[in-house]
Short mmCIF file of C-alpha atoms in Angstrom, two decimals:
data_model
loop_
_atom_site.label_atom_id
_atom_site.label_comp_id
_atom_site.label_asym_id
_atom_site.label_seq_id
_atom_site.Cartn_x
_atom_site.Cartn_y
_atom_site.Cartn_z
CA MET O 1 -172.42 55.38 3.30
CA SER O 2 -176.94 56.81 3.95
CA ARG O 3 -178.47 55.50 7.09
CA THR O 4 -180.70 55.01 4.69
CA GLU O 5 -178.37 52.49 3.60
CA MET O 6 -177.03 50.44 6.49
CA THR O 7 -178.81 47.25 6.39
CA HIS O 8 -181.28 47.05 10.19
CA ASP O 9 -177.98 45.31 12.02
CA GLN O 10 -175.73 48.09 11.60
CA ARG O 11 -178.60 49.92 12.82
CA SER O 12 -179.88 48.58 16.01
CA HIS O 13 -175.29 47.97 17.31
CA THR O 14 -175.00 51.26 20.07
CA PHE O 15 -171.37 51.36 18.81
CA ARG O 16 -169.31 51.24 15.18
CA ASP O 17 -169.76 47.68 13.33
CA SER O 18 -167.09 46.30 11.71
CA ILE O 19 -168.62 47.53 8.31
CA GLN O 20 -168.09 51.36 9.54
CA ASP O 21 -163.96 50.69 10.73
CA ALA O 22 -162.38 48.93 7.24
CA GLN O 23 -165.18 51.66 5.15
CA ALA O 24 -162.66 54.00 7.51
CA ALA O 25 -159.32 52.74 7.40
CA ASP O 26 -159.20 52.79 3.45
CA ARG O 27 -159.14 56.34 3.87
CA ILE O 28 -156.88 57.05 6.72
CA PRO O 29 -153.94 58.84 6.14
CA ASP O 30 -150.92 57.64 4.49
CA THR O 31 -147.82 57.34 6.74
CA PRO O 32 -144.77 54.17 7.44
CA GLN O 33 -147.02 53.41 10.80
CA THR O 34 -150.51 52.80 8.20
CA ARG O 35 -148.90 50.91 5.56
CA ALA O 36 -147.41 48.41 8.03
CA PRO O 37 -148.94 44.75 8.52
CA ALA O 38 -149.84 45.07 11.74
CA TYR O 39 -151.92 48.38 11.80
CA ARG O 40 -154.15 46.44 9.24
CA LEU O 41 -158.02 45.38 10.81
CA ALA O 42 -157.26 41.49 11.18
CA PHE O 43 -160.52 40.97 9.66
CA THR O 44 -159.61 43.39 6.26
CA ASP O 45 -156.34 41.29 6.55
CA ASP O 46 -155.48 38.35 4.32
CA ASP O 47 -152.44 37.61 4.49
CA PHE O 48 -153.19 37.60 8.63
CA MET O 49 -156.00 35.57 7.67
CA MET O 50 -154.37 32.80 5.40
CA ARG O 51 -151.96 31.98 7.91
CA SER O 52 -151.05 28.42 9.71
CA GLU O 53 -152.38 28.97 12.66
CA LEU O 54 -156.18 30.74 11.65
CA ARG O 55 -157.04 27.17 10.23
CA PRO O 56 -159.34 26.07 12.70
CA VAL O 57 -161.06 30.18 11.88
CA ARG O 58 -161.24 29.14 8.22
CA LEU O 59 -162.95 25.79 8.63
CA GLN O 60 -165.49 27.31 11.81
CA LEU O 61 -165.80 30.17 8.53
CA GLU O 62 -166.62 27.69 5.58
CA LEU O 63 -169.22 26.19 8.24
CA LEU O 64 -170.75 28.63 8.62
CA LYS O 65 -170.85 30.61 6.20
CA ALA O 66 -172.86 28.14 3.91
CA GLN O 67 -175.21 27.21 7.34
CA MET O 68 -176.01 30.87 7.71
CA VAL O 69 -177.02 31.44 3.56
CA LEU O 70 -179.61 27.81 3.82
CA ASP O 71 -180.90 28.82 6.60
CA GLU O 72 -182.35 32.25 4.70
CA ARG O 73 -182.82 30.81 3.03
CA GLY O 74 -185.20 28.88 4.30
CA ILE O 75 -184.34 24.96 3.40
CA GLU O 76 -184.93 22.61 5.91
CA GLY O 77 -184.27 19.58 4.33
CA THR O 78 -182.22 18.68 0.55
CA VAL O 79 -182.02 15.41 -1.56
CA VAL O 80 -178.57 14.57 -2.22
CA MET O 81 -176.63 13.73 -5.34
CA PHE O 82 -173.98 12.08 -5.74
CA GLY O 83 -172.85 10.63 -9.50
CA GLY O 84 -169.64 10.78 -11.60
CA ALA O 85 -168.98 13.39 -13.16
CA ARG O 86 -167.42 12.55 -16.34
CA ILE O 87 -170.69 10.97 -17.43
CA PRO O 88 -172.36 13.34 -20.61
CA ALA O 89 -176.02 14.30 -21.66
CA PRO O 90 -177.59 11.62 -24.43
CA ASP O 91 -176.90 14.28 -26.58
CA ARG O 92 -173.32 14.41 -26.39
CA LYS O 93 -172.18 11.14 -24.63
CA ASP O 94 -170.08 11.86 -28.98
CA THR O 95 -167.12 13.28 -26.52
CA ALA O 96 -167.39 10.64 -23.63
CA LYS O 97 -163.75 9.24 -23.45
CA THR O 98 -164.69 6.06 -23.72
CA PRO O 99 -167.12 3.08 -24.51
CA ALA O 100 -168.41 2.34 -20.94
CA LEU O 101 -168.71 6.25 -20.35
CA ALA O 102 -170.85 6.43 -23.71
CA GLU O 103 -173.14 3.45 -22.37
CA LEU O 104 -173.17 5.11 -18.88
CA SER O 105 -174.49 8.42 -20.52
CA HIS O 106 -178.61 7.37 -19.67
CA TYR O 107 -178.36 8.18 -16.24
CA TYR O 108 -176.98 11.80 -16.79
CA GLU O 109 -181.49 11.74 -18.07
CA GLU O 110 -182.54 9.68 -15.60
CA ALA O 111 -180.74 12.11 -12.39
CA ARG O 112 -182.62 14.74 -14.72
CA GLN O 113 -185.56 13.41 -14.34
CA PHE O 114 -185.77 12.30 -11.34
CA ALA O 115 -184.49 16.62 -9.98
CA ALA O 116 -187.09 17.46 -12.03
CA ALA O 117 -189.59 15.03 -9.55
CA VAL O 118 -188.85 15.59 -6.87
CA THR O 119 -189.03 19.71 -7.38
CA ALA O 120 -191.95 19.11 -8.46
CA ARG O 121 -192.42 18.42 -4.84
CA SER O 122 -190.54 20.78 -3.02
CA LEU O 123 -192.08 23.05 -4.97
CA GLU O 124 -196.04 21.38 -2.98
CA HIS O 125 -194.66 22.49 0.36
CA TYR O 126 -193.59 25.98 -0.36
CA GLY O 127 -189.52 24.97 -1.75
CA ARG O 128 -188.24 24.75 1.74
CA ASP O 129 -187.98 20.45 2.17
CA PHE O 130 -186.06 17.77 -0.15
CA VAL O 131 -184.29 20.49 -2.76
CA VAL O 132 -181.90 18.85 -4.49
CA CYS O 133 -177.90 19.15 -3.92
CA THR O 134 -175.42 18.81 -5.29
CA GLY O 135 -171.02 19.02 -6.15
CA GLY O 136 -172.63 21.46 -8.82
CA GLY O 137 -169.91 20.25 -11.30
CA PRO O 138 -170.72 18.76 -14.33
CA GLY O 139 -172.05 15.31 -15.29
CA VAL O 140 -174.66 13.80 -13.29
CA MET O 141 -173.96 16.81 -10.66
CA GLU O 142 -174.89 19.03 -13.55
CA ALA O 143 -177.78 17.46 -14.22
CA GLY O 144 -179.16 17.66 -11.22
CA ASN O 145 -178.87 21.31 -10.14
CA ARG O 146 -180.77 20.60 -14.65
CA GLY O 147 -183.58 18.99 -14.03
CA ALA O 148 -184.61 21.53 -11.03
CA HIS O 149 -184.25 24.25 -12.73
CA GLU O 150 -186.01 22.35 -15.80
CA ALA O 151 -188.82 22.48 -12.60
CA GLY O 152 -188.86 25.28 -11.41
CA GLY O 153 -187.58 25.07 -8.22
CA GLN O 154 -183.76 26.16 -6.91
CA SER O 155 -180.67 23.91 -6.25
CA ILE O 156 -177.81 23.66 -4.29
CA GLY O 157 -173.99 23.39 -6.04
CA LEU O 158 -171.10 23.03 -3.27
CA ASN O 159 -168.54 23.10 -5.20
CA ILE O 160 -165.44 22.82 -4.28
CA LEU O 161 -161.52 24.71 -5.40
CA LEU O 162 -159.24 21.58 -6.86
CA PRO O 163 -155.52 22.26 -9.11
CA HIS O 164 -157.52 22.23 -12.34
CA GLU O 165 -160.45 24.54 -13.84
CA GLN O 166 -163.77 24.09 -12.67
CA ALA O 167 -166.94 26.91 -12.74
CA PRO O 168 -170.37 25.37 -10.52
CA ASN O 169 -172.81 24.42 -13.66
CA GLN O 170 -175.83 26.69 -15.05
CA TRP O 171 -178.19 24.76 -13.40
CA VAL O 172 -177.26 25.89 -9.82
CA THR O 173 -179.08 28.81 -8.30
CA PRO O 174 -177.13 31.53 -8.33
CA ASP O 175 -178.16 32.18 -4.32
CA LEU O 176 -177.26 28.30 -3.18
CA SER O 177 -174.24 28.08 -5.36
CA PHE O 178 -171.13 27.21 -2.72
CA ASN O 179 -167.94 26.95 -2.92
CA PHE O 180 -164.97 25.18 -1.09
CA HIS O 181 -161.58 24.05 0.70
CA TYR O 182 -162.54 21.82 3.52
CA PHE O 183 -163.06 19.15 1.88
CA ALA O 184 -164.54 17.59 5.46
CA ILE O 185 -166.72 20.59 5.72
CA ARG O 186 -168.00 20.38 2.12
CA LYS O 187 -169.08 16.70 3.82
CA MET O 188 -170.96 17.81 6.10
CA HIS O 189 -172.84 20.40 4.17
CA PHE O 190 -174.23 17.42 1.85
CA LEU O 191 -175.54 15.49 5.51
CA MET O 192 -176.84 17.67 7.66
CA ARG O 193 -180.16 18.85 5.64
CA ALA O 194 -179.76 14.87 3.54
CA ARG O 195 -183.23 13.83 3.76
CA ALA O 196 -181.74 11.00 1.28
CA VAL O 197 -178.81 10.27 -0.86
CA THR O 198 -179.02 8.48 -4.24
CA VAL O 199 -175.55 7.59 -5.84
CA PHE O 200 -175.00 6.94 -9.67
CA PRO O 201 -171.76 6.01 -11.51
CA GLY O 202 -169.22 7.27 -10.68
CA GLY O 203 -164.67 7.99 -9.39
CA PHE O 204 -163.35 8.14 -7.54
CA GLY O 205 -165.34 10.80 -5.75
CA THR O 206 -168.64 9.52 -5.84
CA LEU O 207 -167.21 6.40 -4.46
CA ASP O 208 -165.42 8.90 -1.33
CA GLU O 209 -168.67 11.01 -1.16
CA MET O 210 -170.56 7.30 -0.88
CA PHE O 211 -168.88 5.34 1.42
CA GLU O 212 -168.54 8.28 3.90
CA ALA O 213 -172.55 8.85 3.98
CA LEU O 214 -173.25 5.03 4.46
CA THR O 215 -170.05 4.74 6.68
CA LEU O 216 -172.84 7.16 9.09
CA ILE O 217 -175.25 5.72 8.45
CA GLN O 218 -174.28 2.21 10.21
CA THR O 219 -172.19 3.66 13.18
CA ARG O 220 -175.24 6.04 13.97
CA ARG O 221 -173.58 9.01 13.74
CA MET O 222 -176.55 9.86 11.35
CA ARG O 223 -180.21 8.84 11.06
CA ARG O 224 -180.88 6.28 8.72
CA ILE O 225 -182.35 7.50 5.44
CA PRO O 226 -182.96 6.88 1.30
CA PHE O 227 -180.07 5.71 0.76
CA ILE O 228 -181.13 4.74 -3.17
CA LEU O 229 -178.27 3.64 -5.90
CA PHE O 230 -178.44 4.38 -9.71
CA GLY O 231 -177.45 0.69 -10.98
CA ALA O 232 -177.21 -2.10 -9.86
CA GLU O 233 -175.58 -3.44 -12.53
CA PHE O 234 -171.61 -0.85 -12.22
CA TRP O 235 -172.41 -0.38 -8.61
CA ARG O 236 -172.08 -4.69 -8.14
CA LYS O 237 -168.99 -4.34 -10.60
CA VAL O 238 -167.41 -2.42 -8.32
CA VAL O 239 -168.18 -3.85 -5.04
CA ASN O 240 -168.63 -6.94 -3.64
CA TRP O 241 -171.07 -5.48 -1.17
CA GLU O 242 -171.92 -9.46 -0.31
CA MET O 243 -168.05 -10.80 -0.11
CA LEU O 244 -168.12 -8.56 2.69
CA ALA O 245 -170.63 -9.24 4.50
CA GLU O 246 -169.68 -13.74 3.89
CA ALA O 247 -166.67 -12.27 5.31
CA GLY O 248 -167.42 -10.60 7.86
CA THR O 249 -166.10 -7.21 7.62
CA ILE O 250 -169.75 -5.90 7.70
CA SER O 251 -172.89 -7.55 9.07
CA PRO O 252 -175.05 -8.96 6.49
CA ALA O 253 -178.07 -6.42 8.07
CA ASP O 254 -175.35 -3.87 6.94
CA LEU O 255 -176.58 -4.33 2.87
CA GLU O 256 -179.74 -3.20 4.72
CA LEU O 257 -178.36 0.26 3.97
CA ILE O 258 -178.37 0.08 0.46
CA SER O 259 -181.44 0.04 -1.86
CA PHE O 260 -180.58 -0.38 -5.70
CA VAL O 261 -182.32 0.98 -8.69
CA GLU O 262 -183.01 1.76 -11.72
CA THR O 263 -185.94 4.11 -13.12
CA SER O 264 -186.00 8.12 -11.02
CA THR O 265 -189.52 5.62 -10.96
CA GLU O 266 -188.04 3.89 -8.42
CA ALA O 267 -186.18 6.12 -6.14
CA LEU O 268 -188.46 8.53 -5.92
CA ALA O 269 -190.75 5.26 -4.91
CA ILE O 270 -188.68 4.38 -1.85
CA ILE O 271 -188.68 7.49 -0.55
CA ASP O 272 -192.88 8.04 -0.70
CA ALA O 273 -192.69 4.77 1.46
CA TRP O 274 -189.97 6.22 3.81
CA ASP O 275 -191.59 6.56 7.67
CA TYR O 276 -189.77 9.34 8.44
CA ASP O 277 -190.75 9.93 11.73
CA CYS O 278 -189.26 6.06 12.46
CA GLU O 279 -186.25 7.04 11.93
#
């Protein structure tokens, strides 16, 4: 690597940096000593980095990588979109596994329109605030990233490694497409910059994300922000919210944390009316 090819950080170092030494390690003589695992540089030793004792380090790295990239891209705030991976686009609803999923396909289009409208507003502020953020997968997540792309803006995809094959949908901005091993770190990144949370019909993953975020707001571990559920009929069947309050397991005031809407227009009105300065 020539001096002109070196990064600014590399040129500013007084001592040799890690990149230079990693490259030098590839050129060392091949001997029994240099082939031994103990001789490997710790930060280039995959076997060492994957040891269970290094889990705290991997957790930190997974938190830090996305944090640094988002900071470097100037992302200040996000609009989170949770929702089912199995909900098809309206023109693909004949592929739905159940008639109920086919019926829910119109929420794909609502998610797409909502993301496009949010992104159009974000672009008025250089695309740094109110950036669409999804789980990066298919279904409602795809709709969110797709709407942002069609509006000419960027969007974030926070994928998670699962036992079955999964890849980011094609609409996620490549430089903002992340992959996580730890669910907990992924959840942190969903909410650390959130300016609003929207939840579309979904399954276990959507429910998990929804209740985690609601609990953090309820317990004031994070500030209150617009928390919008698309599809009142669906969500009132899935969760008997009023029963929770009647039983005393939540406070009646906790029900006010949630807004139910059917359309992207209604959701945008809630966000527009929100006084972020007082929360």
